[in-house]
């Protein structure tokens, strides 16, 4: 019934980056942050960290045979509602989602597990 999806770059033992719920038409992701290949937060710039966050999510979606066009809902957790962070997320997000049919979205201010992180994202996607 459930199929755990963990791309090779996933660095979190004990949890799944995504779950395909067989027979339901749903895929749900775990939280994705802007991490480098060693699992550490990307600290070169805010934009590069947000790009890394979306690229990690892209890899997990691909493990399920999906892309951003399948995403129905996005929840983004941010450490603060600063104009710079909101602008950066909006600009980077536009590179990945179709502007004609963007997913329903929620943004929530939350404490993240590492103070170097700006954001974390999770999605629900439709499986064709």
Short mmCIF file of C-alpha atoms in Angstrom, two decimals:
data_model
loop_
_atom_site.label_atom_id
_atom_site.label_comp_id
_atom_site.label_asym_id
_atom_site.label_seq_id
_atom_site.Cartn_x
_atom_site.Cartn_y
_atom_site.Cartn_z
CA UNK A 1 0.00 0.00 0.00
CA UNK A 2 2.82 2.44 0.85
CA UNK A 3 6.05 2.85 -1.09
CA UNK A 4 8.88 4.84 0.50
CA UNK A 5 10.89 7.00 -1.89
CA UNK A 6 14.41 8.11 -1.05
CA UNK A 7 16.63 9.46 -3.82
CA UNK A 8 20.35 8.60 -3.50
CA UNK A 9 21.11 12.14 -2.28
CA UNK A 10 18.68 11.83 0.66
CA UNK A 11 20.65 12.14 3.89
CA UNK A 12 18.06 11.35 6.55
CA UNK A 13 18.05 7.75 7.77
CA UNK A 14 14.89 6.72 9.59
CA UNK A 15 12.43 8.75 7.53
CA UNK A 16 11.20 8.85 3.95
CA UNK A 17 11.63 11.80 1.62
CA UNK A 18 8.38 10.83 -0.05
CA UNK A 19 5.58 8.29 0.15
CA UNK A 20 3.61 6.94 -2.78
CA UNK A 21 0.21 5.80 -1.51
CA UNK A 22 -0.55 3.04 -3.99
CA UNK A 23 -4.07 2.92 -5.36
CA UNK A 24 -4.97 6.33 -3.92
CA UNK A 25 -3.60 8.61 -6.61
CA UNK A 26 -1.58 10.51 -3.98
CA UNK A 27 2.06 11.22 -3.31
CA UNK A 28 3.16 13.07 -0.16
CA UNK A 29 6.62 14.39 0.50
CA UNK A 30 8.50 14.85 3.70
CA UNK A 31 10.04 18.21 4.41
CA UNK A 32 12.79 19.30 2.03
CA UNK A 33 15.38 21.93 2.93
CA UNK A 34 18.18 23.54 0.96
CA UNK A 35 20.97 21.07 1.68
CA UNK A 36 24.23 20.28 -0.08
CA UNK A 37 25.35 16.76 -1.02
CA UNK A 38 26.70 16.14 2.48
CA UNK A 39 23.35 17.02 4.08
CA UNK A 40 24.45 20.41 5.40
CA UNK A 41 22.51 23.65 4.76
CA UNK A 42 23.63 25.57 1.67
CA UNK A 43 25.04 28.81 3.10
CA UNK A 44 26.47 30.54 0.01
CA UNK A 45 23.31 32.63 -0.48
CA UNK A 46 19.62 32.67 0.32
CA UNK A 47 18.75 32.09 -3.34
CA UNK A 48 21.11 29.12 -3.70
CA UNK A 49 19.62 27.54 -0.56
CA UNK A 50 16.07 27.94 -1.90
CA UNK A 51 17.13 26.52 -5.29
CA UNK A 52 18.70 23.53 -3.48
CA UNK A 53 15.42 23.04 -1.60
CA UNK A 54 13.44 22.86 -4.85
CA UNK A 55 16.08 20.65 -6.51
CA UNK A 56 15.88 18.15 -3.64
CA UNK A 57 12.10 18.09 -3.97
CA UNK A 58 12.48 17.64 -7.74
CA UNK A 59 14.64 14.53 -7.18
CA UNK A 60 12.07 13.04 -4.80
CA UNK A 61 9.20 13.74 -7.19
CA UNK A 62 11.22 12.10 -9.99
CA UNK A 63 11.62 8.96 -7.83
CA UNK A 64 7.81 8.72 -7.93
CA UNK A 65 7.73 9.35 -11.70
CA UNK A 66 6.31 12.81 -11.08
CA UNK A 67 7.23 16.42 -11.74
CA UNK A 68 6.19 19.81 -10.44
CA UNK A 69 3.20 19.76 -12.81
CA UNK A 70 1.69 17.04 -10.59
CA UNK A 71 1.92 19.07 -7.36
CA UNK A 72 -1.54 20.02 -6.05
CA UNK A 73 -0.57 21.58 -2.71
CA UNK A 74 2.57 23.12 -1.28
CA UNK A 75 3.30 23.99 2.33
CA UNK A 76 6.37 26.13 2.88
CA UNK A 77 7.68 26.69 6.39
CA UNK A 78 9.80 29.83 6.77
CA UNK A 79 11.85 31.00 9.72
CA UNK A 80 10.64 34.58 9.21
CA UNK A 81 8.41 36.62 6.95
CA UNK A 82 11.13 38.96 5.69
CA UNK A 83 10.54 40.75 2.36
CA UNK A 84 13.83 39.37 1.00
CA UNK A 85 12.96 35.75 1.83
CA UNK A 86 9.42 36.01 0.48
CA UNK A 87 10.68 37.61 -2.75
CA UNK A 88 13.39 34.95 -3.15
CA UNK A 89 10.97 32.06 -2.61
CA UNK A 90 8.49 33.59 -5.07
CA UNK A 91 11.16 34.10 -7.74
CA UNK A 92 12.68 30.62 -7.38
CA UNK A 93 9.28 28.92 -7.14
CA UNK A 94 8.28 30.50 -10.47
CA UNK A 95 11.13 28.58 -12.16
CA UNK A 96 9.59 25.25 -11.14
CA UNK A 97 5.79 25.60 -11.19
CA UNK A 98 3.53 26.26 -14.16
CA UNK A 99 2.10 29.75 -13.72
CA UNK A 100 -1.13 28.73 -15.52
CA UNK A 101 -1.93 26.10 -12.87
CA UNK A 102 0.13 26.74 -9.72
CA UNK A 103 -0.51 24.54 -6.69
CA UNK A 104 -2.65 25.63 -3.77
CA UNK A 105 -0.16 26.98 -1.26
CA UNK A 106 0.30 27.80 2.39
CA UNK A 107 3.25 29.55 4.02
CA UNK A 108 3.80 29.16 7.76
CA UNK A 109 6.36 30.78 10.04
CA UNK A 110 8.03 28.04 12.08
CA UNK A 111 11.18 27.14 13.90
CA UNK A 112 13.38 25.01 11.63
CA UNK A 113 15.80 22.33 12.83
CA UNK A 114 18.91 24.34 11.89
CA UNK A 115 19.24 28.13 12.36
CA UNK A 116 21.11 28.37 9.01
CA UNK A 117 17.96 27.27 7.15
CA UNK A 118 15.59 29.82 5.63
CA UNK A 119 12.77 27.48 4.60
CA UNK A 120 11.44 23.94 4.32
CA UNK A 121 8.88 22.69 1.79
CA UNK A 122 6.50 19.74 1.58
CA UNK A 123 3.97 18.84 -1.10
CA UNK A 124 1.01 16.68 -1.97
CA UNK A 125 0.90 15.57 -5.60
CA UNK A 126 -1.58 13.79 -7.83
CA UNK A 127 -0.38 10.49 -9.30
CA UNK A 128 -1.75 10.02 -12.84
#
